[in-house]
């Protein structure tokens, strides 16, 4: 559905992604790696935010692979590749419903028409309500987005990404900043959207990654060092050395929580 060949991005003398060969099928694949491994850069290359130094990005459409390496964000979104962001990215003063309706309209064929059909507006509202019901926010439809809890804003972001019925969802740390009591809700939402979409997930909560993933790809210093099912990734010595540091998933989370409590944990990707 989505693949890269030899994908490389250099910033001066720094290689952020290094000859990445990757293919996403109709599954939930998690992309993990230590801070600075190149995960966000890879997402930006897939969605046209950045152009690669070398290599290609292709999208399978109607059974044929199409080169989308030079496509920008609007083009990749119209093709059906949508993403959520690491940092909450909503219209704060618009209602929850309006946030999703605007996204639905932006991805529709009538998005560039000045005089829009009233029926099209009705369809966008219907789609938005259906999406809000799916992400658990239909009861907050008329609430300004700025009044949502952080966890609810993350749910809204997933809803915005669902607008327009994409084929591929790229979810960039949907649990970032979410309180422990809401993590289960986001996990359930990830599993739900993966039931009918191809999903590429960046997530630092290793317990969630191990539980929800069909497959895990591990980046280190911009290169893929492992690509396997969760049970094999857990025991891979290269992954333990580069990412897990020898810890099991639960131990890693305890270490991250301690660093966060000490105020020593930063976030780069």
Coordinates of C-alpha atoms in Angstrom, one line a residue:
X1 CA 0.0 0.0 0.0
X2 CA 2.9 2.4 0.8
X3 CA 6.6 1.7 0.3
X4 CA 10.0 3.3 0.2
X5 CA 13.1 2.3 -1.6
X6 CA 16.5 3.6 -0.6
X7 CA 14.9 6.6 1.2
X8 CA 17.7 8.9 2.5
X9 CA 17.5 12.4 3.9
X10 CA 20.5 14.4 4.8
X11 CA 20.7 17.8 6.6
X12 CA 24.1 19.0 5.8
X13 CA 26.5 16.4 7.3
X14 CA 23.7 14.6 9.2
X15 CA 21.9 11.6 7.7
X16 CA 18.5 11.6 9.3
X17 CA 17.2 8.6 7.3
X18 CA 19.6 6.2 5.7
X19 CA 18.7 4.0 2.8
X20 CA 15.3 3.0 4.3
X21 CA 13.5 0.2 2.5
X22 CA 10.0 -0.2 3.9
X23 CA 6.6 -1.5 2.9
X24 CA 3.3 -1.0 4.7
X25 CA 0.5 -3.4 3.9
X26 CA -3.0 -3.6 5.3
X27 CA -1.9 -3.9 8.9
X28 CA -0.8 -2.0 12.0
X29 CA 2.9 -1.5 11.9
X30 CA 4.7 0.4 14.6
X31 CA 7.9 2.4 14.0
X32 CA 10.1 2.6 17.0
X33 CA 13.6 3.8 17.9
X34 CA 15.5 6.0 20.3
X35 CA 15.2 9.8 20.3
X36 CA 16.8 11.1 17.2
X37 CA 16.4 7.8 15.3
X38 CA 14.7 9.5 12.3
X39 CA 11.1 8.6 13.0
X40 CA 9.5 12.1 12.5
X41 CA 11.8 12.7 9.5
X42 CA 10.5 9.5 8.0
X43 CA 6.9 10.5 8.6
X44 CA 7.6 13.9 6.9
X45 CA 9.1 12.2 3.9
X46 CA 6.1 9.9 3.5
X47 CA 3.7 12.8 3.6
X48 CA 5.6 15.2 1.4
X49 CA 6.6 17.7 4.2
X50 CA 10.2 16.9 3.3
X51 CA 11.7 15.8 0.0
X52 CA 14.3 13.0 0.1
X53 CA 17.9 13.5 -0.8
X54 CA 17.8 10.1 -2.5
X55 CA 15.2 7.3 -2.9
X56 CA 11.5 7.0 -3.7
X57 CA 8.1 6.9 -2.0
X58 CA 5.4 4.9 -3.8
X59 CA 1.7 4.4 -3.1
X60 CA -0.4 1.5 -4.4
X61 CA -3.5 2.8 -6.0
X62 CA -6.0 0.6 -7.9
X63 CA -3.5 -2.2 -7.9
X64 CA -0.7 -0.1 -9.4
X65 CA 2.3 1.5 -7.7
X66 CA 2.5 5.3 -8.2
X67 CA 5.6 7.3 -7.5
X68 CA 4.7 10.1 -5.0
X69 CA 8.2 11.1 -4.0
X70 CA 7.7 14.7 -5.3
X71 CA 4.1 15.1 -4.0
X72 CA 3.5 17.7 -1.3
X73 CA 1.2 17.3 1.7
X74 CA -2.0 18.3 -0.1
X75 CA -1.4 15.8 -2.8
X76 CA -0.5 12.9 -0.5
X77 CA -3.6 13.7 1.6
X78 CA -5.8 13.7 -1.4
X79 CA -4.4 10.3 -2.4
X80 CA -5.5 8.9 1.0
X81 CA -2.5 9.2 3.2
X82 CA -3.5 11.1 6.4
X83 CA -1.5 11.8 9.6
X84 CA -1.9 13.0 13.1
X85 CA 0.9 15.0 14.8
X86 CA 3.1 14.6 17.8
X87 CA 2.0 18.0 19.0
X88 CA -1.8 18.7 19.4
X89 CA -2.9 20.4 16.2
X90 CA -6.6 21.5 16.2
X91 CA -8.5 24.7 15.7
X92 CA -9.0 25.7 19.4
X93 CA -11.9 28.1 19.2
X94 CA -13.9 26.0 16.7
X95 CA -16.2 23.3 18.0
X96 CA -15.2 19.6 18.0
X97 CA -17.7 19.0 15.2
X98 CA -16.4 21.9 13.1
X99 CA -12.8 20.6 13.4
X100 CA -13.8 17.3 11.8
X101 CA -16.2 18.9 9.3
X102 CA -13.5 21.2 8.0
X103 CA -11.2 18.3 7.6
X104 CA -13.9 16.3 5.8
X105 CA -14.6 19.2 3.4
X106 CA -10.9 19.7 2.8
X107 CA -10.5 16.1 1.6
X108 CA -13.6 16.2 -0.6
X109 CA -14.0 16.9 -4.3
X110 CA -16.0 20.1 -3.6
X111 CA -13.3 21.6 -1.4
X112 CA -12.1 24.1 -4.0
X113 CA -15.6 25.2 -5.2
X114 CA -16.6 28.7 -4.2
X115 CA -20.3 28.0 -4.4
X116 CA -20.8 24.7 -2.6
X117 CA -23.8 22.4 -2.8
X118 CA -25.9 22.5 0.4
X119 CA -26.2 18.7 0.2
X120 CA -22.4 18.4 0.3
X121 CA -22.3 20.4 3.5
X122 CA -24.9 18.0 5.0
X123 CA -22.8 15.1 3.9
X124 CA -19.7 16.6 5.7
X125 CA -21.7 17.1 8.9
X126 CA -23.0 13.5 8.7
X127 CA -19.4 12.2 8.2
X128 CA -18.1 14.3 11.0
X129 CA -20.8 13.1 13.4
X130 CA -20.0 9.5 12.5
X131 CA -16.3 10.0 13.0
X132 CA -16.9 11.7 16.4
X133 CA -19.1 8.7 17.4
X134 CA -16.2 6.4 16.5
X135 CA -13.6 8.2 18.4
X136 CA -15.9 8.7 21.5
X137 CA -16.5 12.4 21.2
X138 CA -20.0 12.7 19.7
X139 CA -21.2 13.9 23.1
X140 CA -18.7 16.8 22.9
X141 CA -19.6 17.9 19.3
X142 CA -20.6 21.5 20.2
X143 CA -17.8 22.0 22.7
X144 CA -14.9 24.3 21.6
X145 CA -11.8 22.2 21.0
X146 CA -9.8 24.3 23.5
X147 CA -12.1 23.1 26.3
X148 CA -11.3 19.4 25.8
X149 CA -8.9 17.5 28.0
X150 CA -5.6 16.7 26.5
X151 CA -6.6 13.1 26.0
X152 CA -9.8 14.2 24.3
X153 CA -7.8 16.5 22.0
X154 CA -5.7 13.5 21.0
X155 CA -8.9 11.6 20.2
X156 CA -10.0 14.6 18.1
X157 CA -6.8 14.5 16.2
X158 CA -7.3 10.9 15.3
X159 CA -10.9 11.9 14.2
X160 CA -9.5 14.7 12.0
X161 CA -7.1 12.2 10.4
X162 CA -10.0 9.8 9.7
X163 CA -11.9 12.5 7.8
X164 CA -12.1 11.8 4.1
X165 CA -11.9 8.0 4.6
X166 CA -8.1 7.6 4.0
X167 CA -6.4 4.3 3.0
X168 CA -3.4 4.9 5.2
X169 CA -3.2 6.5 8.7
X170 CA 0.2 7.7 10.1
X171 CA -0.3 8.2 13.8
X172 CA 2.6 10.2 15.4
X173 CA 2.6 9.5 19.2
X174 CA -1.1 9.6 19.8
X175 CA -0.5 8.9 23.5
X176 CA 2.0 11.8 24.0
X177 CA 1.1 13.7 27.1
X178 CA -2.0 11.6 27.8
X179 CA -2.6 10.8 31.5
X180 CA -2.3 7.2 32.6
X181 CA -6.0 6.8 33.1
X182 CA -6.7 7.7 29.4
X183 CA -4.0 5.6 27.8
X184 CA -6.3 2.6 27.6
X185 CA -8.9 4.7 25.6
X186 CA -6.3 5.8 23.1
X187 CA -5.0 2.2 22.8
X188 CA -8.5 1.0 22.1
X189 CA -9.0 3.7 19.5
X190 CA -5.8 2.8 17.7
X191 CA -6.9 -0.9 17.5
X192 CA -10.3 0.2 16.2
X193 CA -9.0 2.4 13.4
X194 CA -6.5 -0.4 12.5
X195 CA -9.4 -2.7 11.8
X196 CA -10.2 -1.0 8.5
X197 CA -7.1 1.1 7.7
X198 CA -3.4 0.5 7.2
X199 CA -1.8 2.2 10.2
X200 CA 1.8 3.2 10.8
X201 CA 2.2 4.1 14.4
X202 CA 5.0 6.0 16.2
X203 CA 4.7 5.3 19.9
X204 CA 7.0 5.4 22.9
X205 CA 4.8 3.3 25.2
X206 CA 6.4 -0.1 24.5
X207 CA 3.6 -2.0 26.3
X208 CA 1.1 -0.6 23.8
X209 CA 3.5 -1.2 20.8
X210 CA 3.9 -4.9 21.8
X211 CA 0.1 -5.3 22.3
X212 CA -1.3 -3.7 19.2
X213 CA 1.3 -4.2 16.5
X214 CA 1.2 -6.8 13.7
X215 CA 4.7 -5.8 12.9
X216 CA 7.4 -3.6 14.3
X217 CA 10.1 -1.7 12.4
X218 CA 13.1 -0.4 14.4
X219 CA 15.1 2.7 13.3
X220 CA 18.5 3.5 14.8
X221 CA 20.6 6.4 13.5
X222 CA 18.3 6.7 10.5
X223 CA 18.6 3.1 9.4
X224 CA 16.3 0.1 9.8
X225 CA 17.9 -2.4 12.2
X226 CA 15.0 -4.8 12.6
X227 CA 11.6 -5.5 11.0
X228 CA 9.7 -8.4 12.5
X229 CA 6.7 -9.5 14.6
X230 CA 6.5 -8.2 18.2
X231 CA 7.6 -11.4 19.9
X232 CA 10.8 -11.5 17.8
X233 CA 11.5 -7.8 18.2
X234 CA 11.3 -8.1 22.0
X235 CA 14.2 -10.7 22.0
X236 CA 16.3 -9.1 19.3
X237 CA 19.7 -8.2 20.8
X238 CA 20.3 -5.3 18.4
X239 CA 17.0 -3.8 19.4
X240 CA 17.7 -4.3 23.1
X241 CA 21.0 -2.6 22.7
X242 CA 19.8 0.3 20.5
X243 CA 16.4 1.0 21.9
X244 CA 15.3 -1.1 24.9
X245 CA 18.7 -0.9 26.6
X246 CA 18.3 -4.4 27.8
X247 CA 15.0 -3.7 29.5
X248 CA 11.8 -5.6 29.1
X249 CA 8.9 -3.3 28.0
X250 CA 7.6 -2.7 31.5
X251 CA 11.0 -1.8 32.8
X252 CA 11.6 0.6 30.0
X253 CA 8.4 2.4 30.9
X254 CA 9.4 2.7 34.5
X255 CA 12.7 4.3 33.4
X256 CA 10.9 6.8 31.1
X257 CA 8.5 7.7 33.9
X258 CA 11.4 8.3 36.3
X259 CA 13.2 10.6 33.8
X260 CA 9.9 12.5 33.1
X261 CA 9.5 12.9 36.9
X262 CA 13.0 14.2 37.2
X263 CA 12.4 16.6 34.3
X264 CA 15.2 15.1 32.4
X265 CA 13.3 13.5 29.5
X266 CA 13.3 15.5 26.2
X267 CA 11.5 14.6 23.0
X268 CA 13.1 14.5 19.6
X269 CA 12.5 12.1 16.8

